[in-house]
């Protein structure tokens, strides 16, 4: 897979569609994941309001050997998290209703050892109230590449 950026927002819609088509392509079926012994694949929860970006992130996670569930909002994602067992959460910062920082604080209050990665198109210094209010373990700036996505997840899971 190439290192072209993941799209974030209307101005990148065509690039997002092209990346999604590549991820859905026949090469996806050829990917295999070797699991040995009693090792289990880490389970991710991806919360992203943009349908195409959410699907693309899920496909990237699956291609990287992870299990992934998705939600389109923090309100939708909270009960999924509370009723499941997840190894890592990726949450978009700028969503209507509950934002990614509030979601991360709620997750950390109940499950402080679960890594949370905030995804955003904003620079770190442009996050209202600052990144420190978010209780997150990592920040993934949009647009990001497949390699950046994988490296961030790998770092958080080790």
PDB file of C-alpha atoms in Angstrom:
ATOM      1  CA  UNK A   1       0.000   0.000   0.000  1.00  0.00           C
ATOM      2  CA  UNK A   2       1.282   3.437  -0.789  1.00  0.00           C
ATOM      3  CA  UNK A   3       1.838   6.144   1.787  1.00  0.00           C
ATOM      4  CA  UNK A   4      -0.701   8.600   0.367  1.00  0.00           C
ATOM      5  CA  UNK A   5      -2.502  10.636   3.023  1.00  0.00           C
ATOM      6  CA  UNK A   6      -5.851   9.636   4.414  1.00  0.00           C
ATOM      7  CA  UNK A   7      -8.459  12.227   3.609  1.00  0.00           C
ATOM      8  CA  UNK A   8     -10.178  14.279   6.259  1.00  0.00           C
ATOM      9  CA  UNK A   9     -13.084  16.447   5.138  1.00  0.00           C
ATOM     10  CA  UNK A  10     -14.774  17.579   1.961  1.00  0.00           C
ATOM     11  CA  UNK A  11     -11.648  19.012   0.300  1.00  0.00           C
ATOM     12  CA  UNK A  12     -10.111  15.531   0.214  1.00  0.00           C
ATOM     13  CA  UNK A  13     -13.221  13.520  -0.764  1.00  0.00           C
ATOM     14  CA  UNK A  14     -11.847  12.261  -4.121  1.00  0.00           C
ATOM     15  CA  UNK A  15      -8.568  11.127  -2.575  1.00  0.00           C
ATOM     16  CA  UNK A  16     -10.509   9.392   0.197  1.00  0.00           C
ATOM     17  CA  UNK A  17     -12.611   7.521  -2.357  1.00  0.00           C
ATOM     18  CA  UNK A  18      -9.488   6.412  -4.249  1.00  0.00           C
ATOM     19  CA  UNK A  19      -7.781   5.191  -1.062  1.00  0.00           C
ATOM     20  CA  UNK A  20     -10.932   3.354  -0.008  1.00  0.00           C
ATOM     21  CA  UNK A  21     -11.167   1.661  -3.421  1.00  0.00           C
ATOM     22  CA  UNK A  22      -7.546   0.493  -3.085  1.00  0.00           C
ATOM     23  CA  UNK A  23      -8.202  -0.890   0.405  1.00  0.00           C
ATOM     24  CA  UNK A  24     -11.297  -2.726  -0.842  1.00  0.00           C
ATOM     25  CA  UNK A  25      -9.428  -4.120  -3.861  1.00  0.00           C
ATOM     26  CA  UNK A  26      -8.581  -7.769  -4.521  1.00  0.00           C
ATOM     27  CA  UNK A  27      -5.194  -7.465  -2.802  1.00  0.00           C
ATOM     28  CA  UNK A  28      -7.074  -7.270   0.517  1.00  0.00           C
ATOM     29  CA  UNK A  29      -8.101 -10.903   0.131  1.00  0.00           C
ATOM     30  CA  UNK A  30      -4.482 -12.028  -0.205  1.00  0.00           C
ATOM     31  CA  UNK A  31      -3.428 -10.588   3.141  1.00  0.00           C
ATOM     32  CA  UNK A  32      -2.900 -13.168   5.864  1.00  0.00           C
ATOM     33  CA  UNK A  33      -2.149 -12.717   9.515  1.00  0.00           C
ATOM     34  CA  UNK A  34      -0.056 -15.285  11.345  1.00  0.00           C
ATOM     35  CA  UNK A  35      -1.239 -15.885  14.875  1.00  0.00           C
ATOM     36  CA  UNK A  36       0.653 -18.410  16.956  1.00  0.00           C
ATOM     37  CA  UNK A  37      -0.308 -20.227  20.115  1.00  0.00           C
ATOM     38  CA  UNK A  38      -3.006 -18.597  22.207  1.00  0.00           C
ATOM     39  CA  UNK A  39      -2.210 -15.101  20.987  1.00  0.00           C
ATOM     40  CA  UNK A  40      -5.299 -13.079  20.131  1.00  0.00           C
ATOM     41  CA  UNK A  41      -5.598 -10.223  17.708  1.00  0.00           C
ATOM     42  CA  UNK A  42      -5.985  -6.873  19.495  1.00  0.00           C
ATOM     43  CA  UNK A  43      -9.459  -5.389  19.292  1.00  0.00           C
ATOM     44  CA  UNK A  44      -9.866  -1.724  18.355  1.00  0.00           C
ATOM     45  CA  UNK A  45     -12.814   0.636  18.646  1.00  0.00           C
ATOM     46  CA  UNK A  46     -12.789   3.352  15.980  1.00  0.00           C
ATOM     47  CA  UNK A  47     -15.068   6.352  16.476  1.00  0.00           C
ATOM     48  CA  UNK A  48     -15.247   8.671  13.478  1.00  0.00           C
ATOM     49  CA  UNK A  49     -18.202  10.683  12.184  1.00  0.00           C
ATOM     50  CA  UNK A  50     -17.127  10.639   8.511  1.00  0.00           C
ATOM     51  CA  UNK A  51     -18.462   7.388   7.008  1.00  0.00           C
ATOM     52  CA  UNK A  52     -15.717   6.959   4.401  1.00  0.00           C
ATOM     53  CA  UNK A  53     -12.894   7.749   6.789  1.00  0.00           C
ATOM     54  CA  UNK A  54     -14.392   5.421   9.416  1.00  0.00           C
ATOM     55  CA  UNK A  55     -14.595   2.577   6.889  1.00  0.00           C
ATOM     56  CA  UNK A  56     -11.077   3.310   5.653  1.00  0.00           C
ATOM     57  CA  UNK A  57      -9.677   3.243   9.199  1.00  0.00           C
ATOM     58  CA  UNK A  58     -11.467  -0.042   9.861  1.00  0.00           C
ATOM     59  CA  UNK A  59     -10.009  -1.569   6.698  1.00  0.00           C
ATOM     60  CA  UNK A  60      -6.545  -0.304   7.629  1.00  0.00           C
ATOM     61  CA  UNK A  61      -6.904  -1.910  11.058  1.00  0.00           C
ATOM     62  CA  UNK A  62      -8.059  -5.206   9.538  1.00  0.00           C
ATOM     63  CA  UNK A  63      -5.212  -5.162   6.995  1.00  0.00           C
ATOM     64  CA  UNK A  64      -2.816  -4.624   9.895  1.00  0.00           C
ATOM     65  CA  UNK A  65      -4.105  -7.742  11.645  1.00  0.00           C
ATOM     66  CA  UNK A  66      -6.409  -6.157  14.217  1.00  0.00           C
ATOM     67  CA  UNK A  67     -10.085  -6.725  14.921  1.00  0.00           C
ATOM     68  CA  UNK A  68     -12.032  -3.470  14.637  1.00  0.00           C
ATOM     69  CA  UNK A  69     -15.474  -2.212  15.541  1.00  0.00           C
ATOM     70  CA  UNK A  70     -16.728   1.223  14.601  1.00  0.00           C
ATOM     71  CA  UNK A  71     -19.144   3.907  15.707  1.00  0.00           C
ATOM     72  CA  UNK A  72     -20.206   7.131  14.007  1.00  0.00           C
ATOM     73  CA  UNK A  73     -20.357   9.231  17.176  1.00  0.00           C
ATOM     74  CA  UNK A  74     -19.114   9.261  20.752  1.00  0.00           C
ATOM     75  CA  UNK A  75     -22.671   8.701  21.973  1.00  0.00           C
ATOM     76  CA  UNK A  76     -22.894   5.571  19.805  1.00  0.00           C
ATOM     77  CA  UNK A  77     -19.402   4.421  20.791  1.00  0.00           C
ATOM     78  CA  UNK A  78     -19.757   4.696  24.569  1.00  0.00           C
ATOM     79  CA  UNK A  79     -22.159   1.744  25.032  1.00  0.00           C
ATOM     80  CA  UNK A  80     -20.154  -0.315  22.519  1.00  0.00           C
ATOM     81  CA  UNK A  81     -17.039   0.286  24.621  1.00  0.00           C
ATOM     82  CA  UNK A  82     -18.797  -0.376  27.937  1.00  0.00           C
ATOM     83  CA  UNK A  83     -20.292  -3.658  26.675  1.00  0.00           C
ATOM     84  CA  UNK A  84     -17.132  -4.945  25.007  1.00  0.00           C
ATOM     85  CA  UNK A  85     -13.476  -5.642  25.642  1.00  0.00           C
ATOM     86  CA  UNK A  86     -11.145  -3.409  23.678  1.00  0.00           C
ATOM     87  CA  UNK A  87      -7.380  -3.085  23.610  1.00  0.00           C
ATOM     88  CA  UNK A  88      -7.291   0.416  22.092  1.00  0.00           C
ATOM     89  CA  UNK A  89      -9.671   3.227  21.128  1.00  0.00           C
ATOM     90  CA  UNK A  90      -9.242   5.715  18.268  1.00  0.00           C
ATOM     91  CA  UNK A  91     -11.618   8.655  18.548  1.00  0.00           C
ATOM     92  CA  UNK A  92     -12.123  11.730  16.371  1.00  0.00           C
ATOM     93  CA  UNK A  93     -11.843  15.034  18.203  1.00  0.00           C
ATOM     94  CA  UNK A  94     -14.375  17.162  16.316  1.00  0.00           C
ATOM     95  CA  UNK A  95     -17.748  15.455  16.466  1.00  0.00           C
ATOM     96  CA  UNK A  96     -21.176  16.947  17.133  1.00  0.00           C
ATOM     97  CA  UNK A  97     -22.462  16.296  20.625  1.00  0.00           C
ATOM     98  CA  UNK A  98     -19.808  14.702  22.816  1.00  0.00           C
ATOM     99  CA  UNK A  99     -16.360  15.496  21.426  1.00  0.00           C
ATOM    100  CA  UNK A 100     -13.400  13.134  21.394  1.00  0.00           C
ATOM    101  CA  UNK A 101     -11.847  14.653  24.528  1.00  0.00           C
ATOM    102  CA  UNK A 102     -14.975  14.138  26.611  1.00  0.00           C
ATOM    103  CA  UNK A 103     -15.256  10.572  25.301  1.00  0.00           C
ATOM    104  CA  UNK A 104     -11.601   9.904  26.202  1.00  0.00           C
ATOM    105  CA  UNK A 105     -12.097  11.262  29.742  1.00  0.00           C
ATOM    106  CA  UNK A 106     -15.092   8.962  30.261  1.00  0.00           C
ATOM    107  CA  UNK A 107     -13.169   5.943  28.958  1.00  0.00           C
ATOM    108  CA  UNK A 108     -10.150   6.714  31.147  1.00  0.00           C
ATOM    109  CA  UNK A 109     -12.391   7.124  34.215  1.00  0.00           C
ATOM    110  CA  UNK A 110     -13.651   3.548  33.870  1.00  0.00           C
ATOM    111  CA  UNK A 111     -10.686   1.896  32.108  1.00  0.00           C
ATOM    112  CA  UNK A 112      -7.494   3.891  32.777  1.00  0.00           C
ATOM    113  CA  UNK A 113      -5.187   1.281  31.216  1.00  0.00           C
ATOM    114  CA  UNK A 114      -6.865   1.260  27.786  1.00  0.00           C
ATOM    115  CA  UNK A 115      -4.868   3.427  25.363  1.00  0.00           C
ATOM    116  CA  UNK A 116      -6.860   6.170  23.645  1.00  0.00           C
ATOM    117  CA  UNK A 117      -5.671   7.889  20.469  1.00  0.00           C
ATOM    118  CA  UNK A 118      -7.265  11.175  19.434  1.00  0.00           C
ATOM    119  CA  UNK A 119      -7.534  11.799  15.685  1.00  0.00           C
ATOM    120  CA  UNK A 120      -7.960  15.347  14.435  1.00  0.00           C
ATOM    121  CA  UNK A 121      -7.348  17.690  11.560  1.00  0.00           C
ATOM    122  CA  UNK A 122      -6.352  20.406  14.049  1.00  0.00           C
ATOM    123  CA  UNK A 123      -2.805  21.069  15.161  1.00  0.00           C
ATOM    124  CA  UNK A 124      -2.087  20.101  18.769  1.00  0.00           C
ATOM    125  CA  UNK A 125      -1.972  23.766  19.855  1.00  0.00           C
ATOM    126  CA  UNK A 126      -5.342  24.497  18.191  1.00  0.00           C
ATOM    127  CA  UNK A 127      -7.363  22.030  20.292  1.00  0.00           C
ATOM    128  CA  UNK A 128      -9.752  24.094  22.451  1.00  0.00           C
ATOM    129  CA  UNK A 129      -8.635  23.876  26.072  1.00  0.00           C
ATOM    130  CA  UNK A 130      -5.406  22.132  25.059  1.00  0.00           C
ATOM    131  CA  UNK A 131      -4.529  18.503  24.546  1.00  0.00           C
ATOM    132  CA  UNK A 132      -3.897  17.951  28.270  1.00  0.00           C
ATOM    133  CA  UNK A 133      -7.649  18.174  28.974  1.00  0.00           C
ATOM    134  CA  UNK A 134      -8.277  15.201  26.700  1.00  0.00           C
ATOM    135  CA  UNK A 135      -6.742  12.332  28.749  1.00  0.00           C
ATOM    136  CA  UNK A 136      -5.352  10.666  25.613  1.00  0.00           C
ATOM    137  CA  UNK A 137      -2.231   8.597  25.093  1.00  0.00           C
ATOM    138  CA  UNK A 138      -1.507   9.680  21.513  1.00  0.00           C
ATOM    139  CA  UNK A 139      -2.506  12.170  18.850  1.00  0.00           C
ATOM    140  CA  UNK A 140      -2.843  11.183  15.178  1.00  0.00           C
ATOM    141  CA  UNK A 141      -3.077  14.229  12.913  1.00  0.00           C
ATOM    142  CA  UNK A 142      -5.233  14.064   9.780  1.00  0.00           C
ATOM    143  CA  UNK A 143      -4.478  13.517   7.054  1.00  0.00           C
ATOM    144  CA  UNK A 144      -2.342  10.538   8.057  1.00  0.00           C
ATOM    145  CA  UNK A 145      -0.792   7.720   6.080  1.00  0.00           C
ATOM    146  CA  UNK A 146      -1.349   3.996   6.429  1.00  0.00           C
ATOM    147  CA  UNK A 147       2.170   3.741   7.878  1.00  0.00           C
ATOM    148  CA  UNK A 148       1.516   6.468  10.467  1.00  0.00           C
ATOM    149  CA  UNK A 149      -1.736   4.744  11.419  1.00  0.00           C
ATOM    150  CA  UNK A 150      -0.011   1.379  11.916  1.00  0.00           C
ATOM    151  CA  UNK A 151       2.980   2.832  13.792  1.00  0.00           C
ATOM    152  CA  UNK A 152       0.724   4.747  16.196  1.00  0.00           C
ATOM    153  CA  UNK A 153      -1.364   1.672  16.994  1.00  0.00           C
ATOM    154  CA  UNK A 154       1.696  -0.549  17.378  1.00  0.00           C
ATOM    155  CA  UNK A 155       3.354   1.934  19.736  1.00  0.00           C
ATOM    156  CA  UNK A 156       0.228   2.184  21.900  1.00  0.00           C
ATOM    157  CA  UNK A 157      -0.198  -1.589  22.130  1.00  0.00           C
ATOM    158  CA  UNK A 158       3.388  -2.296  23.216  1.00  0.00           C
TER     159      UNK A 158
END
